[in-house]
N, CA, C and O atoms as a printed pandas DataFrame, in Angstrom:
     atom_number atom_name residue_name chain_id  residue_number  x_coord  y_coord  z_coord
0              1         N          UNK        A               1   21.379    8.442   -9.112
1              2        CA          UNK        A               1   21.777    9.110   -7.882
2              3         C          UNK        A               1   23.294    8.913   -7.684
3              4         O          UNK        A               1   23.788    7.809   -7.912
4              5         N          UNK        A               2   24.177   10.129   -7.196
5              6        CA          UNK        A               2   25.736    9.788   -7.543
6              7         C          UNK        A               2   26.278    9.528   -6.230
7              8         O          UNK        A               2   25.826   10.093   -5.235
8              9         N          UNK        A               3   27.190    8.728   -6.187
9             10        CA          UNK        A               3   27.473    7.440   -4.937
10            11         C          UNK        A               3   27.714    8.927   -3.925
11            12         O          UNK        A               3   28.228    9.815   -4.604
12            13         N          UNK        A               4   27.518    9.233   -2.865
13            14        CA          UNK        A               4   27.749   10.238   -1.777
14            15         C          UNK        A               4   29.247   10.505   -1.394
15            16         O          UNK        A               4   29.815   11.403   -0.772
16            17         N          UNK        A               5   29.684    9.266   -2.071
17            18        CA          UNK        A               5   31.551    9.683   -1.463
18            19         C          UNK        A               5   32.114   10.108   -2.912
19            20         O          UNK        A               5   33.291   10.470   -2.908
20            21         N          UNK        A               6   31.593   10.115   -3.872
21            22        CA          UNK        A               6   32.176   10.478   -5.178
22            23         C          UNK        A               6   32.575   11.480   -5.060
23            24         O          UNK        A               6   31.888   12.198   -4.334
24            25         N          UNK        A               7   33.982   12.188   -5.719
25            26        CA          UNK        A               7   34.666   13.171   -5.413
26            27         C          UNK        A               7   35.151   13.816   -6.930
27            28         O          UNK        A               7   35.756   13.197   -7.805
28            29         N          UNK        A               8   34.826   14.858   -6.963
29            30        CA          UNK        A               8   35.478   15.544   -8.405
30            31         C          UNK        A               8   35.054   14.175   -9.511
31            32         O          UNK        A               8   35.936   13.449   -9.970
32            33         N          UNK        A               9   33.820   14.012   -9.780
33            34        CA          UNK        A               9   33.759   12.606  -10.909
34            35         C          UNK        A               9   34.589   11.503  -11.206
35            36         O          UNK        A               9   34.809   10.947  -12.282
36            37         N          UNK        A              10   35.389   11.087   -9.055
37            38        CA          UNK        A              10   36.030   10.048   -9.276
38            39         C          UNK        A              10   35.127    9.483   -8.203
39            40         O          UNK        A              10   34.439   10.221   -7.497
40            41         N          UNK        A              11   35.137    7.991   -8.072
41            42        CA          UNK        A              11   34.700    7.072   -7.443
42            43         C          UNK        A              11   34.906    7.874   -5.236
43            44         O          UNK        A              11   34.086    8.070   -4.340
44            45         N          UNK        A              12   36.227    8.028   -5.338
45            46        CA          UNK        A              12   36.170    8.821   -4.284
46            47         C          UNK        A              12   37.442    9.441   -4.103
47            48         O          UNK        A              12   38.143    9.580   -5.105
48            49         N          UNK        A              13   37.808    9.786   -3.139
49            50        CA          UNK        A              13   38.884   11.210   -2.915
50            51         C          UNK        A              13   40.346   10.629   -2.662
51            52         O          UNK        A              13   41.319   11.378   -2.573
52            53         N          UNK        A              14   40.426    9.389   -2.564
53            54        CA          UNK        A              14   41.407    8.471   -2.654
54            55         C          UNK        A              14   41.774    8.034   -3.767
55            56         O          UNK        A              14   42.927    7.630   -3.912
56            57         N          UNK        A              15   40.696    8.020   -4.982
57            58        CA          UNK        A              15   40.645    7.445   -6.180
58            59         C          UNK        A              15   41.324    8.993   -7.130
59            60         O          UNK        A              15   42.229    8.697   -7.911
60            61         N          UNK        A              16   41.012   10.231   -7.096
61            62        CA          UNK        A              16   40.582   11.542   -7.262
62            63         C          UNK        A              16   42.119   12.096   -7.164
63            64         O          UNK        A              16   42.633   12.735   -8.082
64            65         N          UNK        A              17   42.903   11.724   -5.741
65            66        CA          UNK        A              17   44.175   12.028   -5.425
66            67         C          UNK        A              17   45.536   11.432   -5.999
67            68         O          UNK        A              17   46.678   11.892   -6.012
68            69         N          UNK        A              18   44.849    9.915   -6.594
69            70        CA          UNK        A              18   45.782    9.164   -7.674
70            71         C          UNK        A              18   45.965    9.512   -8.534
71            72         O          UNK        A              18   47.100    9.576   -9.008
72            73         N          UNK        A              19   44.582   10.010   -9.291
73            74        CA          UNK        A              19   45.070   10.537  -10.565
74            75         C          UNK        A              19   44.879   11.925  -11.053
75            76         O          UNK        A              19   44.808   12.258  -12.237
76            77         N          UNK        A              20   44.794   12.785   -9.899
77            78        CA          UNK        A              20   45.642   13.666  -10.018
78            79         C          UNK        A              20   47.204   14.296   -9.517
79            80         O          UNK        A              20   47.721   15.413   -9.476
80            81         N          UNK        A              21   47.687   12.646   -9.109
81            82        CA          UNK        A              21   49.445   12.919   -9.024
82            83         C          UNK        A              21   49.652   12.730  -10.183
83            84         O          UNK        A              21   50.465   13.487  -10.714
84            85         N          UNK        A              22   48.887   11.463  -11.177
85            86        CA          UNK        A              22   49.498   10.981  -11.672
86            87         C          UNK        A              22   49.445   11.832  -13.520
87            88         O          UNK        A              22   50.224   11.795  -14.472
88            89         N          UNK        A              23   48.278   12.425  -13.310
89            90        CA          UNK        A              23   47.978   13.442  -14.221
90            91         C          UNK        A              23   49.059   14.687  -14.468
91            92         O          UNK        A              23   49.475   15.110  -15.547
92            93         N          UNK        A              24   49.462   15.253  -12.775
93            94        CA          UNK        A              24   50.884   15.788  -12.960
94            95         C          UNK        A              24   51.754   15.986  -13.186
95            96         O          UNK        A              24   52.146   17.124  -13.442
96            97         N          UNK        A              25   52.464   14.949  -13.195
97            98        CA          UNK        A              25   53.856   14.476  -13.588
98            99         C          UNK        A              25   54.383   13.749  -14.466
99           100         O          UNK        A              25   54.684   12.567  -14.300
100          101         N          UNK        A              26   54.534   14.367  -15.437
101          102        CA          UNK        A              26   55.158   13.851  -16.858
102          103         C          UNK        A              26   55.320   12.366  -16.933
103          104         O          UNK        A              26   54.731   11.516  -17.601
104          105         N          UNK        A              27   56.354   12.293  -15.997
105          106        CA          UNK        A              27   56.939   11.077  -16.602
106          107         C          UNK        A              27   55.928    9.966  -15.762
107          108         O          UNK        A              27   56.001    8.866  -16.310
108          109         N          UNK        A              28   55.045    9.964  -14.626
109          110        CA          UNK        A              28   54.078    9.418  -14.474
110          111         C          UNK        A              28   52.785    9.507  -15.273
111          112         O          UNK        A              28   51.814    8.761  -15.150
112          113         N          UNK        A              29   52.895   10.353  -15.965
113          114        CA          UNK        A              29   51.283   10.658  -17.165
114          115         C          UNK        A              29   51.930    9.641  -18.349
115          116         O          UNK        A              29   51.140    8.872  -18.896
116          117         N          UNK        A              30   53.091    9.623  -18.683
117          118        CA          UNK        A              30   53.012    8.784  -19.764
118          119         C          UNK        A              30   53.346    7.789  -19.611
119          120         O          UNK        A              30   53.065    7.294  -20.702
120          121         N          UNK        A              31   53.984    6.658  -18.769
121          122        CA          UNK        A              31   53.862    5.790  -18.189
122          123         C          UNK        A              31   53.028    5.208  -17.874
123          124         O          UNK        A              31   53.076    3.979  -17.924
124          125         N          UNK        A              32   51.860    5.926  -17.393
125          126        CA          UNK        A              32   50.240    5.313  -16.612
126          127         C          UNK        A              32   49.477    5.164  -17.830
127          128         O          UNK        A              32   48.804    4.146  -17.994
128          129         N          UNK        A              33   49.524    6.276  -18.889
129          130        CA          UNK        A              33   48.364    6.608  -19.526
130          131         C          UNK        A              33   49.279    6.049  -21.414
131          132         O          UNK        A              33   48.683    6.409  -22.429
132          133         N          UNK        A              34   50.341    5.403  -21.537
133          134        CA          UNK        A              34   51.060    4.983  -22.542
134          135         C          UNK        A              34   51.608    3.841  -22.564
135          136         O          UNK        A              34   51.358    2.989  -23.416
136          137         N          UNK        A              35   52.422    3.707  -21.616
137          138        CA          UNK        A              35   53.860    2.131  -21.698
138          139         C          UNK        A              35   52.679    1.026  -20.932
139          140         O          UNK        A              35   52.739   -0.148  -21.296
140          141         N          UNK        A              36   51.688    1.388  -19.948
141          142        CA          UNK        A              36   51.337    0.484  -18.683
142          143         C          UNK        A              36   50.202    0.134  -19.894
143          144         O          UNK        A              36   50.111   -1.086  -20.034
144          145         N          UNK        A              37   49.458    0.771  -20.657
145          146        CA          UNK        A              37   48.110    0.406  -21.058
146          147         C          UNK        A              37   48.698   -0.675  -22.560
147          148         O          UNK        A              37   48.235   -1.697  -23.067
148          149         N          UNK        A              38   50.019    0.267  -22.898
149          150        CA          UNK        A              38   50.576   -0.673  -24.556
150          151         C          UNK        A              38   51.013   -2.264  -23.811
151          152         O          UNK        A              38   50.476   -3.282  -24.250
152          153         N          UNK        A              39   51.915   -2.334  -22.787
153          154        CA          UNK        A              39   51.830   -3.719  -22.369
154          155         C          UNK        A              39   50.743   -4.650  -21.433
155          156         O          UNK        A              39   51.015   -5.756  -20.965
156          157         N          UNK        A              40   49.620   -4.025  -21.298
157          158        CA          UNK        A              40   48.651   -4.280  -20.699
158          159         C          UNK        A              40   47.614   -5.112  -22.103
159          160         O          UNK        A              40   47.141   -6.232  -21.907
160          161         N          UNK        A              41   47.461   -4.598  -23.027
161          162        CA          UNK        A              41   47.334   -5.113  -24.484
162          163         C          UNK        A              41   47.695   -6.206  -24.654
163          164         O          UNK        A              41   47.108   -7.282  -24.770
164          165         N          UNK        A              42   49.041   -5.804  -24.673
165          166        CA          UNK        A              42   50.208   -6.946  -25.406
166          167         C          UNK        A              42   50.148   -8.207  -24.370
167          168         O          UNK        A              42   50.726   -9.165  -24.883
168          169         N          UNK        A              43   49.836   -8.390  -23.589
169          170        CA          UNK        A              43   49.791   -9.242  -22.578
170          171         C          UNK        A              43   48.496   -9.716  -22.708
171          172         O          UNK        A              43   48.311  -10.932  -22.662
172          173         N          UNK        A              44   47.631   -9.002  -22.853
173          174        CA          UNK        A              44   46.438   -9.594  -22.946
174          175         C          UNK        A              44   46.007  -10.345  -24.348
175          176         O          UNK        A              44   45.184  -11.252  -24.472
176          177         N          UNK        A              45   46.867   -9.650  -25.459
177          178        CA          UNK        A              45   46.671  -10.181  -26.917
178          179         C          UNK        A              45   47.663  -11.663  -26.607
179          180         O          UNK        A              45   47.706  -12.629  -27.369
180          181         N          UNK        A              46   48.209  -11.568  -25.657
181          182        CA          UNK        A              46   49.311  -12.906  -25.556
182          183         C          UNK        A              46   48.017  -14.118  -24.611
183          184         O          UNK        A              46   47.632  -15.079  -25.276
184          185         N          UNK        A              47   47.592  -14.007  -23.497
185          186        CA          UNK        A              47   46.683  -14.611  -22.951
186          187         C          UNK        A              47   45.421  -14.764  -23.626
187          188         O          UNK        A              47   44.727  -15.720  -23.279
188          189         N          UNK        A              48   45.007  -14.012  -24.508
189          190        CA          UNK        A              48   43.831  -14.700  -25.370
190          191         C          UNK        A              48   44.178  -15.312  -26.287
191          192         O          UNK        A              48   43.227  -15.958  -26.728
192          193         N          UNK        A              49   45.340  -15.508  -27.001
193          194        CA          UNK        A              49   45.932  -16.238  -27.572
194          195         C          UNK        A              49   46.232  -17.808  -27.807
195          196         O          UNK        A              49   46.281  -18.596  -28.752
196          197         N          UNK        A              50   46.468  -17.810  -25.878
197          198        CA          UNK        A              50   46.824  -19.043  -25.061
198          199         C          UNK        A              50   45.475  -19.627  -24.869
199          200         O          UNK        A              50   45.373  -20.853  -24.899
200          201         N          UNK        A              51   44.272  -18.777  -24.647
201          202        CA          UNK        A              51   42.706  -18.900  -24.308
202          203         C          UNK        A              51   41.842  -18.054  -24.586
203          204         O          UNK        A              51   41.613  -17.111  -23.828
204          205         N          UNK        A              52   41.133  -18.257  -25.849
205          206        CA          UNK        A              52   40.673  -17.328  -26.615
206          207         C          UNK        A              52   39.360  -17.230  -26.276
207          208         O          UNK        A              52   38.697  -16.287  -26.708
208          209         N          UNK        A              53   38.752  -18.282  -25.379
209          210        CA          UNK        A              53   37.061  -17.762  -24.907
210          211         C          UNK        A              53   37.182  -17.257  -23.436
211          212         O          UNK        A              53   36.226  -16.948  -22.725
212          213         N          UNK        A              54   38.705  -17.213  -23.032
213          214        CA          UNK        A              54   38.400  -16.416  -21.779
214          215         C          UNK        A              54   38.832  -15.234  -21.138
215          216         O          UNK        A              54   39.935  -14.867  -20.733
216          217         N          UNK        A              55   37.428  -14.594  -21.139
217          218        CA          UNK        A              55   37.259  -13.371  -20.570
218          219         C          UNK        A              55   38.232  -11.922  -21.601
219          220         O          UNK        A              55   38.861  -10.934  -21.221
220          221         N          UNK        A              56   37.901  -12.499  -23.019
221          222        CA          UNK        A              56   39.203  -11.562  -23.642
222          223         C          UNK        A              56   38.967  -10.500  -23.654
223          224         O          UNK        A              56   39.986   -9.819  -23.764
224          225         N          UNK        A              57   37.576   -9.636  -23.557
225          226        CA          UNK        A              57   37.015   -8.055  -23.538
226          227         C          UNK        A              57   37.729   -7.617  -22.139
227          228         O          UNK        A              57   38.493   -6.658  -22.245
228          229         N          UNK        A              58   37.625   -8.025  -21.216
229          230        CA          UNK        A              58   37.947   -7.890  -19.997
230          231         C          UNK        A              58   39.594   -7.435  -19.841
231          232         O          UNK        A              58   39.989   -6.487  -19.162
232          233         N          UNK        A              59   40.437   -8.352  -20.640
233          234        CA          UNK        A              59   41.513   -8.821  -19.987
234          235         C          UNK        A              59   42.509   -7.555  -20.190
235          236         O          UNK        A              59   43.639   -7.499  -19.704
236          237         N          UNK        A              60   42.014   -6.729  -20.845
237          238        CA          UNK        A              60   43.391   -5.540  -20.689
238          239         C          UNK        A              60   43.173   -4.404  -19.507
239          240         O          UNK        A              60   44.073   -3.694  -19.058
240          241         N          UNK        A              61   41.635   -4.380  -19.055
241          242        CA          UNK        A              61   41.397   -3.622  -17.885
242          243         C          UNK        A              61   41.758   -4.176  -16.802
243          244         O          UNK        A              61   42.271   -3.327  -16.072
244          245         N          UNK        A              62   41.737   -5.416  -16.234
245          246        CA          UNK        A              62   42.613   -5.995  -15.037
246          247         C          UNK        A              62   43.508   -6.137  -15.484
247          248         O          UNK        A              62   44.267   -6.446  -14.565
248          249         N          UNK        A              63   44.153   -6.127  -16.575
249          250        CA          UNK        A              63   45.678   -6.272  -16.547
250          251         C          UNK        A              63   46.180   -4.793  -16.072
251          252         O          UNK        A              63   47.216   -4.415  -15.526
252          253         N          UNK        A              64   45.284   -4.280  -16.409
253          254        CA          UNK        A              64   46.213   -2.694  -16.339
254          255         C          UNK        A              64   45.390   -1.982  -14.713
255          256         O          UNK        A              64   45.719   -0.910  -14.207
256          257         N          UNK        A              65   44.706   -2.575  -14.371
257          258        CA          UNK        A              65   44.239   -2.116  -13.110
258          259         C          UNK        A              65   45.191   -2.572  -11.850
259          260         O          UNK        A              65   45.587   -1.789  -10.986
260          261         N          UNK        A              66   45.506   -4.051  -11.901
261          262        CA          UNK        A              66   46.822   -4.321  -11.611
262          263         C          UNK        A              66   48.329   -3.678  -11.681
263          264         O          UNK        A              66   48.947   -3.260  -10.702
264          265         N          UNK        A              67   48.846   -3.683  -13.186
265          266        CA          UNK        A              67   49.809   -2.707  -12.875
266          267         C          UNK        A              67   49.391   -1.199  -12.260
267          268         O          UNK        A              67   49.935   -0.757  -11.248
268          269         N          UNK        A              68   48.723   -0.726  -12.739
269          270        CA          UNK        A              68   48.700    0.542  -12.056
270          271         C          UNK        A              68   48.696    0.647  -10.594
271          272         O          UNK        A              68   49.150    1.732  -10.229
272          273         N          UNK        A              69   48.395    0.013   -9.806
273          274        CA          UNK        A              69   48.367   -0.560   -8.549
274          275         C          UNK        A              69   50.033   -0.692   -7.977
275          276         O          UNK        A              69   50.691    0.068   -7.266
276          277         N          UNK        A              70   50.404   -2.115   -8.681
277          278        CA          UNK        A              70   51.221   -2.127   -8.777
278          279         C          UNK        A              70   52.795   -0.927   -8.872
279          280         O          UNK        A              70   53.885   -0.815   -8.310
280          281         N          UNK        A              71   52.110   -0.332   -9.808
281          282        CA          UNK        A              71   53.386    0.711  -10.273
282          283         C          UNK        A              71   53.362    1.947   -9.033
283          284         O          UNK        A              71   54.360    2.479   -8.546
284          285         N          UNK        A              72   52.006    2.211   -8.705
285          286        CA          UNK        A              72   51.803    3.358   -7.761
286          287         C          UNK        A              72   53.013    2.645   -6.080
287          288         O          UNK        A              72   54.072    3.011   -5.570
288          289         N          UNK        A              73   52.109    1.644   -5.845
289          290        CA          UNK        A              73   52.571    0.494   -4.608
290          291         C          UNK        A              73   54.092    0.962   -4.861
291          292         O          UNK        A              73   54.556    1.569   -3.895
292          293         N          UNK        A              74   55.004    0.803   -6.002
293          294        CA          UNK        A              74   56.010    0.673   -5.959
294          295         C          UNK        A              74   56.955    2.240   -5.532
295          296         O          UNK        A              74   58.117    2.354   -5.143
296          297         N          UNK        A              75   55.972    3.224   -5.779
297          298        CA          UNK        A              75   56.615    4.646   -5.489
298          299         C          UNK        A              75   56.298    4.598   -4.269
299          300         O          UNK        A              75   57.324    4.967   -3.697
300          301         N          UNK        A              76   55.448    4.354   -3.417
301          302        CA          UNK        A              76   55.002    5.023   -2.180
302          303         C          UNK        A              76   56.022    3.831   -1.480
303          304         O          UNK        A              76   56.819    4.381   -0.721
304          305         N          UNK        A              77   56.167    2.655   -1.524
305          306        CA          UNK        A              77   57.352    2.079   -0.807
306          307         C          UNK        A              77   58.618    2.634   -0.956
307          308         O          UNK        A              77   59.513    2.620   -0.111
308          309         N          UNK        A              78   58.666    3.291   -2.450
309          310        CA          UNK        A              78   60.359    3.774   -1.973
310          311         C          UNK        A              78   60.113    5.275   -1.889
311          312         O          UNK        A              78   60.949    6.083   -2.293
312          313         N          UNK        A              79   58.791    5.675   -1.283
313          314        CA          UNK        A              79   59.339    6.906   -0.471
314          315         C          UNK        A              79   59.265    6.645    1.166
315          316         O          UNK        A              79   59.697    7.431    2.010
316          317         N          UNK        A              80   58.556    5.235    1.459
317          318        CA          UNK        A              80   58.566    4.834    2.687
318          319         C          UNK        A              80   59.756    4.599    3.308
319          320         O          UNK        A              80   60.143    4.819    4.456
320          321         N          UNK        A              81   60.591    3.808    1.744
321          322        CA          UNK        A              81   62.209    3.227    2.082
322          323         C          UNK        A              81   63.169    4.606    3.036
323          324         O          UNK        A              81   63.889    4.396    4.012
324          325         N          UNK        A              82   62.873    6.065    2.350
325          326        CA          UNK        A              82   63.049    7.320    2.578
326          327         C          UNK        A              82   63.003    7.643    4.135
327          328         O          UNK        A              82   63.907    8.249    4.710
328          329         N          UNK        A              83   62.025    7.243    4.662
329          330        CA          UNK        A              83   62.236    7.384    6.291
330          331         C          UNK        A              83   60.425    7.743    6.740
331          332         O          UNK        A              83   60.134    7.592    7.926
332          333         N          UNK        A              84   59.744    8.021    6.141
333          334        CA          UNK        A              84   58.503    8.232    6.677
334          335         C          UNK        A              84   58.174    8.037    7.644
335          336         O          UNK        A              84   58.443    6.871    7.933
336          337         N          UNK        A              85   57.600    8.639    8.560
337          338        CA          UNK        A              85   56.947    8.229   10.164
338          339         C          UNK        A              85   55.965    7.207    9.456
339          340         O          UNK        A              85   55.412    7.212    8.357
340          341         N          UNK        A              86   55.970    6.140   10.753
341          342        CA          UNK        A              86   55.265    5.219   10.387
342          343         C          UNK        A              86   53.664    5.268   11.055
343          344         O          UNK        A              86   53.306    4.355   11.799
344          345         N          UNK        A              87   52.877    6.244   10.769
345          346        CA          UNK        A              87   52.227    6.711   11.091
346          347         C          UNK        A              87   51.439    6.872    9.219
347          348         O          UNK        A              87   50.705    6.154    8.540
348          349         N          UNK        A              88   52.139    8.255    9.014
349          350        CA          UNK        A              88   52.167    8.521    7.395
350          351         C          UNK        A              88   52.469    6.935    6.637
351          352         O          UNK        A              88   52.244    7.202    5.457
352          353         N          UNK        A              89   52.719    5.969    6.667
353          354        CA          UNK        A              89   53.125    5.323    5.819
354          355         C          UNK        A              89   51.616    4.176    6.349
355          356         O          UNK        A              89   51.333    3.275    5.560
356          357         N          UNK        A              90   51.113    4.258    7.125
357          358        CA          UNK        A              90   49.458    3.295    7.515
358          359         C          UNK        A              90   48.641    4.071    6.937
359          360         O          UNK        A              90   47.637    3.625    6.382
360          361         N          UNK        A              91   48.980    5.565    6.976
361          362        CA          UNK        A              91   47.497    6.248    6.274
362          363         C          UNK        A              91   47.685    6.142    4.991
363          364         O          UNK        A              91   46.709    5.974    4.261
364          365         N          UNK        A              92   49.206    6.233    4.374
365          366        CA          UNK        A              92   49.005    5.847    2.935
366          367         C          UNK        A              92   48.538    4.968    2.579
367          368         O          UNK        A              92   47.759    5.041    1.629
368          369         N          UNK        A              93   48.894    3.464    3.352
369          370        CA          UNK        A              93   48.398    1.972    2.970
370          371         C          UNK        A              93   46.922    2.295    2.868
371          372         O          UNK        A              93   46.211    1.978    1.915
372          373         N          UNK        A              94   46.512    2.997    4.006
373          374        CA          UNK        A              94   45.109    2.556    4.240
374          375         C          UNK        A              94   44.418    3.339    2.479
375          376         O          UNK        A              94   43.589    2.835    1.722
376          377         N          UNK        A              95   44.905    4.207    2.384
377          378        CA          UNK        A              95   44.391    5.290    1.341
378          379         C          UNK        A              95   44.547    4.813    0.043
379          380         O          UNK        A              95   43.993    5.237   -0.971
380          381         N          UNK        A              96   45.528    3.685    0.174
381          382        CA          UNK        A              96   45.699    2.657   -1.014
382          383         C          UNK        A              96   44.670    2.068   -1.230
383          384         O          UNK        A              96   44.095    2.105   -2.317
384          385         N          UNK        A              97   44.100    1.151    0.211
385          386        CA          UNK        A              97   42.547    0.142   -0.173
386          387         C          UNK        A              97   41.534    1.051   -0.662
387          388         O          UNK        A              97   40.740    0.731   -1.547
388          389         N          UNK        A              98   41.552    2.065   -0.153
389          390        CA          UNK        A              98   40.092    2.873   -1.343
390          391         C          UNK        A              98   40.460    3.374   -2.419
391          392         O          UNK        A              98   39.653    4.257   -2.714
392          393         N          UNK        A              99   41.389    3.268   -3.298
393          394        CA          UNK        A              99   41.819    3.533   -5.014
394          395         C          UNK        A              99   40.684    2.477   -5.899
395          396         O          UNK        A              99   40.825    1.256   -5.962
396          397         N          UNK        A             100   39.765    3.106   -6.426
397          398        CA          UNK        A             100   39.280    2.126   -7.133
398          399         C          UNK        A             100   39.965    2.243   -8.622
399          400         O          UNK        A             100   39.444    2.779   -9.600
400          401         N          UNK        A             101   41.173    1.656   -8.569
401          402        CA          UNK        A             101   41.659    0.951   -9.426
402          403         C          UNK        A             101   41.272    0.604  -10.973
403          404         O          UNK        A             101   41.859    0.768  -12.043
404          405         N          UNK        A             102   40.108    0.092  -10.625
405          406        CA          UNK        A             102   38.856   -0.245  -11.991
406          407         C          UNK        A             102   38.541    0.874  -12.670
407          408         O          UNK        A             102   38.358    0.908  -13.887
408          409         N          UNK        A             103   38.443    2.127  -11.667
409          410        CA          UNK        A             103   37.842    3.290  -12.314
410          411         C          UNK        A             103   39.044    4.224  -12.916
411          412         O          UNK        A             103   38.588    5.079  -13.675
412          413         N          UNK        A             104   40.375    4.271  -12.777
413          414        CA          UNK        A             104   41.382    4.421  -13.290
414          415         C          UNK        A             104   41.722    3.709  -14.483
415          416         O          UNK        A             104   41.918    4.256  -15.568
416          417         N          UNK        A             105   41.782    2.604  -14.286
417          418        CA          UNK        A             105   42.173    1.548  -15.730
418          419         C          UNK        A             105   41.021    2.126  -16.615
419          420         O          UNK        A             105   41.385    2.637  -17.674
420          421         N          UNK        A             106   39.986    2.121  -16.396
421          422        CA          UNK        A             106   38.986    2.329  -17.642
422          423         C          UNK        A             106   39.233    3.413  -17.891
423          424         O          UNK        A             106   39.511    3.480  -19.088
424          425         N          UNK        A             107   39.329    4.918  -17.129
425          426        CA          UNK        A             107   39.494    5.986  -17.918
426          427         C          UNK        A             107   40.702    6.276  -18.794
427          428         O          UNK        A             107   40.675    7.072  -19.733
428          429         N          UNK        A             108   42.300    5.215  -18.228
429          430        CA          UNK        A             108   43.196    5.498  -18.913
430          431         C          UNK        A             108   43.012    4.804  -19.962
431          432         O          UNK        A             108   43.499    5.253  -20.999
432          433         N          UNK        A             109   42.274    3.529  -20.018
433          434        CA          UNK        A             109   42.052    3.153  -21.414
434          435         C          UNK        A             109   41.487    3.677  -22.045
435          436         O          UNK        A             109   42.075    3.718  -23.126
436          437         N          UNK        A             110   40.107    4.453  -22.100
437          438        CA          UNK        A             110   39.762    5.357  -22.932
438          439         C          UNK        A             110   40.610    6.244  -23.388
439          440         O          UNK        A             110   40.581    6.371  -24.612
440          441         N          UNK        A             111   41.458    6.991  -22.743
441          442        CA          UNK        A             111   42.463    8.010  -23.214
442          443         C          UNK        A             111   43.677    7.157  -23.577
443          444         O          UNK        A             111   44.790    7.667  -23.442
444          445         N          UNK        A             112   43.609    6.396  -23.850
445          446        CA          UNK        A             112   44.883    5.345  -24.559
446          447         C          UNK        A             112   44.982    5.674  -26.000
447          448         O          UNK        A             112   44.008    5.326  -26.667
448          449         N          UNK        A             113   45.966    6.280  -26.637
449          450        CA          UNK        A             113   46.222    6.101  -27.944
450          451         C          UNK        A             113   47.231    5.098  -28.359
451          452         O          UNK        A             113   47.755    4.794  -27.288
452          453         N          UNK        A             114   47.806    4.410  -29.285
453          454        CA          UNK        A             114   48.673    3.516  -29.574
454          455         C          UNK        A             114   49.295    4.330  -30.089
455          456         O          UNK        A             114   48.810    5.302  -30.669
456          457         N          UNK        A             115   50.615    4.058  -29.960
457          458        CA          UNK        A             115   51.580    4.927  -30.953
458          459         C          UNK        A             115   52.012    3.860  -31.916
459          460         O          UNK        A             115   51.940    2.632  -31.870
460          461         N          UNK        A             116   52.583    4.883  -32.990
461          462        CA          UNK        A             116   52.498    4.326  -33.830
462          463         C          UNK        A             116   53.261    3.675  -34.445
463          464         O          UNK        A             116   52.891    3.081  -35.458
């Protein structure tokens, strides 16, 4: 049975609206879906390294569920820096806590190629 808030086969319409900015725009498609997932790896091939029974299947999807978070967080503050009514800038926050995050990282990892 498919969750009732699921939106276009994303978790929900908050989740749905992320990545289709981020699907848009070049230099955010390869960034999200290339540089964030290759050092999301590399970080994680570095931490299982350091600790090799923990959690190493795991560790490149929160790494990269994080940055992506992260990297998004960092545009919408500097369009806040911009002047936004602070009105628009609570509904963004708020529209931030429902990004499921998890469900982004996994699909960009699936569509992750390594270059070469």
């Amino acid at each position: 049975m498919p969750n009732e808030h699921e939106y276009n086969g994303w978790t929900n319409f908050a989740t749905w609206s992320v990545v289709v900015v981020i699907q848009n725009d070049q230099s955010m498609n390869e960034h999200c879906y290339q540089a964030l997932p290759m050092e999301a790896h590399a970080e994680a091939a570095r931490l299982s390294a350091e600790e090799p029974d923990r959690f190493p299947a795991e560790r490149p999807r929160w790494l990269l569920q994080d940055m992506l978070k992260d990297y998004v967080q960092e545009i919408v503050d500097a369009e806040a820096e911009k002047g936004l009514p602070c009105m628009l800038t609570s509904l963004i926050g708020a529209a931030m806590c429902e990004v499921d995050w998890r469900d982004i990282a996994e699909s960009v990892l699936a569509d992750y190629t390594p270059e070469a």
